Short mmCIF file of C-alpha atoms and ligand atoms in Angstrom, two decimals:
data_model
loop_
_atom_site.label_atom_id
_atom_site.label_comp_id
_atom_site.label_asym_id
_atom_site.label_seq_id
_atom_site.Cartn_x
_atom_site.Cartn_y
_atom_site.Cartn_z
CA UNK A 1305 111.12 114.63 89.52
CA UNK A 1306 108.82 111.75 90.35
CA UNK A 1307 107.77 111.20 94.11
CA UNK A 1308 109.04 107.80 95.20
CA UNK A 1309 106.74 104.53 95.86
CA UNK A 1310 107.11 102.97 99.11
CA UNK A 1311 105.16 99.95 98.87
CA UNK A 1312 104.96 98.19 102.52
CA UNK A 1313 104.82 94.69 102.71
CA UNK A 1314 104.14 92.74 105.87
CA UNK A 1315 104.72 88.62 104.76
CA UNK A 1316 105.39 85.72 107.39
CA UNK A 1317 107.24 82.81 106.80
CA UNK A 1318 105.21 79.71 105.50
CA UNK A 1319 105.63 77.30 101.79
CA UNK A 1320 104.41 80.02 99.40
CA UNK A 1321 106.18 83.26 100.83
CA UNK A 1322 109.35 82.91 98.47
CA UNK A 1323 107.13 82.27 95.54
CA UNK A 1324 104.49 85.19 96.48
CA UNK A 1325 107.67 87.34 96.95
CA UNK A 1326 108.84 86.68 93.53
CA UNK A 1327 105.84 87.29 91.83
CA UNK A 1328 106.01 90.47 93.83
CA UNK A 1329 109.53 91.66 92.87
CA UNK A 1330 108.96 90.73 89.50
CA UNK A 1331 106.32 93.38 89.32
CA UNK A 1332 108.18 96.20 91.66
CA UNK A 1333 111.48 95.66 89.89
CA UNK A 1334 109.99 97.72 86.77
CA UNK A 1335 108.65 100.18 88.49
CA UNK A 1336 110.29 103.89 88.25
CA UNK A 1337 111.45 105.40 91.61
CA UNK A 1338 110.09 102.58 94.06
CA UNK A 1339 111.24 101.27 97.01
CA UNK A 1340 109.67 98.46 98.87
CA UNK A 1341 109.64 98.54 102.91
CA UNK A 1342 109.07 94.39 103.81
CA UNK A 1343 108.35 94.17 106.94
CA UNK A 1344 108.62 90.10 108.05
CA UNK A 1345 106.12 89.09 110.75
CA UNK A 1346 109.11 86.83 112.72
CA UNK A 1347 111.63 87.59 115.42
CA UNK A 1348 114.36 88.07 113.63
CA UNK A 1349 115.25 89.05 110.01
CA UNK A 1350 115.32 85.80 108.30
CA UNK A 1351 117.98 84.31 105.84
CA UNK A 1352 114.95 83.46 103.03
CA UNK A 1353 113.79 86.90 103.03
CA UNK A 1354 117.24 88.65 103.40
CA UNK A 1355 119.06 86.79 100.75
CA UNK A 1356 115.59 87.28 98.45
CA UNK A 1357 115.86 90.55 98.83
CA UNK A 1358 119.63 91.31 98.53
CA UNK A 1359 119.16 89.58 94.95
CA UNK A 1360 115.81 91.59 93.87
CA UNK A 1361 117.17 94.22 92.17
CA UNK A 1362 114.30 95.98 94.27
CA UNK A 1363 115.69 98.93 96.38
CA UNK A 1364 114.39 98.07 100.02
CA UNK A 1365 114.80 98.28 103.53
CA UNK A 1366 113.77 94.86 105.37
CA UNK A 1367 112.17 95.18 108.67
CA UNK A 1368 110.59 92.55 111.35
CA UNK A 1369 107.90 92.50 114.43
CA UNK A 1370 106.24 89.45 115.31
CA UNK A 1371 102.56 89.70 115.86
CA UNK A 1372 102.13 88.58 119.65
CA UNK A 1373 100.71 84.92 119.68
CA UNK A 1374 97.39 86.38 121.28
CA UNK A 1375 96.70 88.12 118.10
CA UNK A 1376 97.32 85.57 115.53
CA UNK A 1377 93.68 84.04 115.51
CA UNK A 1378 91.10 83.66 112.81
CA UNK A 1379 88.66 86.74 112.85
CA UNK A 1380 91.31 89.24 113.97
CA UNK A 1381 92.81 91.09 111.38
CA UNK A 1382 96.17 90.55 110.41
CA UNK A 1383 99.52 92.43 109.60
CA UNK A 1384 98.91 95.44 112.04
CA UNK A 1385 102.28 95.75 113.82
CA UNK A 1386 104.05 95.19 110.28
CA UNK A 1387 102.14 98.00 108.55
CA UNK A 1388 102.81 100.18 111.55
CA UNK A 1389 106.00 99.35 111.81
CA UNK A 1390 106.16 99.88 108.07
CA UNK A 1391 105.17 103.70 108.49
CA UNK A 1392 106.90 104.30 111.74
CA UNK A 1393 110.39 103.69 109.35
CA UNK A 1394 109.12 106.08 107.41
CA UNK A 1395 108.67 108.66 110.35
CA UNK A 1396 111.54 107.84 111.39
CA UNK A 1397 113.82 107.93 108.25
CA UNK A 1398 111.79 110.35 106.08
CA UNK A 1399 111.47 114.26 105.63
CA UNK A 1400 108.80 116.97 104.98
CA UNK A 1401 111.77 117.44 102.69
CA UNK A 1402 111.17 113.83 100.88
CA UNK A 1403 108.29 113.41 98.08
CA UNK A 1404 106.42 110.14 98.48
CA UNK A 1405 103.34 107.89 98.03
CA UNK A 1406 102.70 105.20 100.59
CA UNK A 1407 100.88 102.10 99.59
CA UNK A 1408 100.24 99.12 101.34
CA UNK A 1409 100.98 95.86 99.12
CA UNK A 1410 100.44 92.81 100.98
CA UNK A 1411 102.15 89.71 99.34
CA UNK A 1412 99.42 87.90 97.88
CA UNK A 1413 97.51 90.11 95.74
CA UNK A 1414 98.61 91.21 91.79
CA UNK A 1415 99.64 94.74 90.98
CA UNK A 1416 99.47 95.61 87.70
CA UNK A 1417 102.23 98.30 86.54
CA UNK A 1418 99.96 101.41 85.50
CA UNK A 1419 98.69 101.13 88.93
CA UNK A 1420 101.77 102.52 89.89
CA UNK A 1421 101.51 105.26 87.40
CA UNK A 1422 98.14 106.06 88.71
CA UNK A 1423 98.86 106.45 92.47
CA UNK A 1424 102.30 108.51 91.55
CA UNK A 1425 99.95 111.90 91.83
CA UNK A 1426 98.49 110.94 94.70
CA UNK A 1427 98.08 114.48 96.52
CA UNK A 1428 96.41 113.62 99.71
CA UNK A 1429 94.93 110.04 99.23
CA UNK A 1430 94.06 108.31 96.48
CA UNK A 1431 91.15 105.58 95.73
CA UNK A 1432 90.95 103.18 92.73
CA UNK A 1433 89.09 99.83 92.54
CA UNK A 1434 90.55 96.40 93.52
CA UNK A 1435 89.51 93.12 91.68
CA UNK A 1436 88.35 89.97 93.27
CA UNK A 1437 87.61 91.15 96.99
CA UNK A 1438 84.60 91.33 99.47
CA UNK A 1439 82.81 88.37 97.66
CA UNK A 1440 82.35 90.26 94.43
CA UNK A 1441 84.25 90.56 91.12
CA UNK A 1442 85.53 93.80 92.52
CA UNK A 1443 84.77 96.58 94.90
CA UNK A 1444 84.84 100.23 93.56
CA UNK A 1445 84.67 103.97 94.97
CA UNK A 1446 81.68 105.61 93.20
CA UNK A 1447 82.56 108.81 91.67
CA UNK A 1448 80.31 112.01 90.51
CA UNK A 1449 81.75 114.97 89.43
CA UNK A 1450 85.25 113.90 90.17
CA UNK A 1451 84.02 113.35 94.24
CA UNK A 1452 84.17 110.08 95.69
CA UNK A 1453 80.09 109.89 97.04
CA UNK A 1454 79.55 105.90 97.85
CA UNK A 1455 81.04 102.79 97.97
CA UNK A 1456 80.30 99.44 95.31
CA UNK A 1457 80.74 96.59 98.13
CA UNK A 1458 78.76 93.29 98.51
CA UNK A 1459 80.33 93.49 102.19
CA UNK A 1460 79.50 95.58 105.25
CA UNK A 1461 78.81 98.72 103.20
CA UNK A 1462 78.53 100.41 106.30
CA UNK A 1463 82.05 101.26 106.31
CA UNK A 1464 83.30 104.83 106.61
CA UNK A 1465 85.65 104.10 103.52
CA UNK A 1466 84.21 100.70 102.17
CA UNK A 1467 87.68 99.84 100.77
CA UNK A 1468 90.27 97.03 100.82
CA UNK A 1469 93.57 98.17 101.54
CA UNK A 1470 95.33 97.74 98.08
CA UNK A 1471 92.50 100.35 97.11
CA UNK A 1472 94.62 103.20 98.29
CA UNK A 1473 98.00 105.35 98.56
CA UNK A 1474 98.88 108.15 101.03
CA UNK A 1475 101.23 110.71 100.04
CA UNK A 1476 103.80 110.38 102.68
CA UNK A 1477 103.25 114.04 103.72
CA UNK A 1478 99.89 113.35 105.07
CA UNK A 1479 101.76 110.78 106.85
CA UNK A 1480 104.44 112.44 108.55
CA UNK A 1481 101.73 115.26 109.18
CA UNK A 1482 99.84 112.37 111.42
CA UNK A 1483 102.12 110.90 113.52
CA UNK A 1484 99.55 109.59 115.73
CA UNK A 1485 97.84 107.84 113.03
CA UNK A 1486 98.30 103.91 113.19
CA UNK A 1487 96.28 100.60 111.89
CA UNK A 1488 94.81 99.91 115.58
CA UNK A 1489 94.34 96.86 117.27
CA UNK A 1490 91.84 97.17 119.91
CA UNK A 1491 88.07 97.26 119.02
CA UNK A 1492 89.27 96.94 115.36
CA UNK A 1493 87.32 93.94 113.73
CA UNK A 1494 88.69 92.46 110.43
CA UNK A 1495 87.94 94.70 107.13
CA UNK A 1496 87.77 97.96 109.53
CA UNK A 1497 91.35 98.39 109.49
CA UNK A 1498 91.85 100.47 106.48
CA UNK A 1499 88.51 102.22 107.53
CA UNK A 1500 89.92 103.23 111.40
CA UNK A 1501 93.15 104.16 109.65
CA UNK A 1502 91.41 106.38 106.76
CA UNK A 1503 89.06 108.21 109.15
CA UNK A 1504 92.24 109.52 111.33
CA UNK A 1505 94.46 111.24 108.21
CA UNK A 1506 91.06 112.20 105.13
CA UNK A 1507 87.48 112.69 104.85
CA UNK A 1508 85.77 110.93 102.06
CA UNK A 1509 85.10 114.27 100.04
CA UNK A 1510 88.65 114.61 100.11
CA UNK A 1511 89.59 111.26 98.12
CA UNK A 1512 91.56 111.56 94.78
CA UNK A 1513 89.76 108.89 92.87
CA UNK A 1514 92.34 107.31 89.93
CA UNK A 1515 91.75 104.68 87.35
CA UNK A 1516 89.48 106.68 85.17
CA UNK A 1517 87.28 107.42 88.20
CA UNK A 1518 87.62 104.39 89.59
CA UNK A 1519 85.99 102.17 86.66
CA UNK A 1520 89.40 100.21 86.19
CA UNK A 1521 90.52 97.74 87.94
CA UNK A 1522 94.23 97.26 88.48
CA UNK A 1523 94.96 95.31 91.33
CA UNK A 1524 93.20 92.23 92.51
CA UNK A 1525 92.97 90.53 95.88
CA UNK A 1526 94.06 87.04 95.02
CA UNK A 1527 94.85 84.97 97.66
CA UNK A 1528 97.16 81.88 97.28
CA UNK A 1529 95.54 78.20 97.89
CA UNK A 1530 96.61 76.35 100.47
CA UNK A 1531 100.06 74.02 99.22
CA UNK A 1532 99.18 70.75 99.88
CA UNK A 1533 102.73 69.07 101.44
CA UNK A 1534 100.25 65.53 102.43
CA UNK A 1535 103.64 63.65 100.71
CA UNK A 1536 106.51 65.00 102.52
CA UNK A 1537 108.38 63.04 105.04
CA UNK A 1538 108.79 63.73 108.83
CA UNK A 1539 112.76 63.26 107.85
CA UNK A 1540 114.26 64.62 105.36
CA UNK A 1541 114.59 61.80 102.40
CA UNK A 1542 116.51 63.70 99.73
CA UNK A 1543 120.48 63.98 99.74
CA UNK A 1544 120.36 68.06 99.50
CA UNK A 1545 118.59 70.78 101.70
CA UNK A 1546 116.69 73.08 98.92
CA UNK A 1547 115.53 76.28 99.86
CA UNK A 1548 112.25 76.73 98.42
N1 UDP B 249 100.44 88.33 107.18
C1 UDP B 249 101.37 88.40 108.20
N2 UDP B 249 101.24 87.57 109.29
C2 UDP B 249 100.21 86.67 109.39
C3 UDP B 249 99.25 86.62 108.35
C4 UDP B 249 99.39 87.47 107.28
O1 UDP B 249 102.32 89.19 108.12
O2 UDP B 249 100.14 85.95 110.40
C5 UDP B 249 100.57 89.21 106.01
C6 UDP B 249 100.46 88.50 104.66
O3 UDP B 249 101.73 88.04 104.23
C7 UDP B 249 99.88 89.58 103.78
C8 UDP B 249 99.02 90.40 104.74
O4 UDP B 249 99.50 90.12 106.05
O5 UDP B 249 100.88 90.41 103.22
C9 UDP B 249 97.53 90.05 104.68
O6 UDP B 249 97.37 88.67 104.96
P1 UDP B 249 96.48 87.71 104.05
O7 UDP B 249 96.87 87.92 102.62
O8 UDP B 249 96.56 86.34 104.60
O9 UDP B 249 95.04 88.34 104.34
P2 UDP B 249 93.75 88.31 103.42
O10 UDP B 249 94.15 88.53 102.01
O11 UDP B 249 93.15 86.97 103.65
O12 UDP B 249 92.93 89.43 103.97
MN1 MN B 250 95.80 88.45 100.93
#
């Protein structure tokens, strides 16, 4: 039977997250054998994201850890305790008995649905390209002879695995079979996290590339513009509270 999906999602509370999560479950909901691991950077579980989810028709398991304050500044990457604590569930909660892929979907980016068809025989790791990221029209693993030899990046292509982190899946064997391995904080810059967290469970010559050797794209990095709320009120003018 097929392996099951877990798709790990770290989001954070701010005027797009209930739209980004739609978009999100709208896509996940059709997927086969999925099961999506949101992991809320906040204190607490909130009532937006529990009452989305309960509704979803997604099957899921909703988790939270706040990023401490000293980490949430510009040029430090982002979502590390959520993705860890994402795959520390999974540790915790999953088998060598239980088949799996692991994929990291951060809320913002679009997933198309044979993605998910492609990463379902992901062995070891897979590779594929992702649309719209590191200030070109897409980034790609280059492929010869079925190996993954180089990297297509406009950015730092001095990276061990030049590769944005919707570019690749983890069959959850390789990650219960690395417990130590975890997206690292210290002397991690921004756009080395998927790099530092590669190098500790695969070798490049070991990467399963997908997407007709990686020269399709199906997932993009979009990222959301800012809302602009210039016209709201410091109190509340309308008669109703909305959730939005
Ligand atoms: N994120 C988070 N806390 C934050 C900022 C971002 O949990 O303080 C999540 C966000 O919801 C997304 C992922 O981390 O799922 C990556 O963030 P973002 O999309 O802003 O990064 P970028 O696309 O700019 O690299
Ligand atoms: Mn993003």
């Amino acid at each position: 039977s097929l392996p099951t999906i877990y798709a790990i999602t770290p989001t954070y509370s701010r005027a797009v997250q209930k739209a980004e999560l739609t978009r999100l479950a709208n896509t996940f909901r059709q997927v086969p054998r999925f099961h999506w691991i949101v992991v809320e950077d906040s204190n607490m579980r909130t009532e937006l994201v529990s009452r989305f989810l309960a509704r979803s028709g997604v099957p899921y398991t909703h988790l939270h850890v706040l990023t401490p304050r000293r980490y949430k500044r510009a040029g430090l990457p982002r979502a590390t305790e959520q993705r860890n604590a994402g795959i520390g569930w999974l540790r915790q909660h999953r088998s060598p008995r239980d088949f799996g892929i692991v994929f990291f979907a951060d809320d913002d980016n679009t997933y198309s649905l044979e993605l998910f068809e492609e990463m379902r025989s992901t062995r070891k790791v897979s590779v594929w390209p992702v649309g719209l990221v590191g200030g070109r029209r897409y980034e790609r693993p280059l492929v010869d002879k079925g190996r993954v030899v180089g990297w297509y990046t406009g950015w730092r292509a001095d990276r061990p695995f030049a590769i944005d982190m919707a570019g690749f899946s983890v069959n959850l064997q390789v990650i219960l079979a690395n417990p130590k391995a975890v997206f690292k904080r210290r002397g991690s810059q921004p756009g080395m996290q998927e790099s530092d967290f590669l190098k500790q469970i695969t070798k490049v010559e070991e990467l399963e590339p997908k997407a007709r050797s990686c020269t399709k794209v199906l997932v993009w990095h979009t990222r959301t513009e800012k809302v602009n709320l210039g016209n709201e009120t410091k109190h509340h003018q309308d008669t109703i509270q909305i959730e939005v």
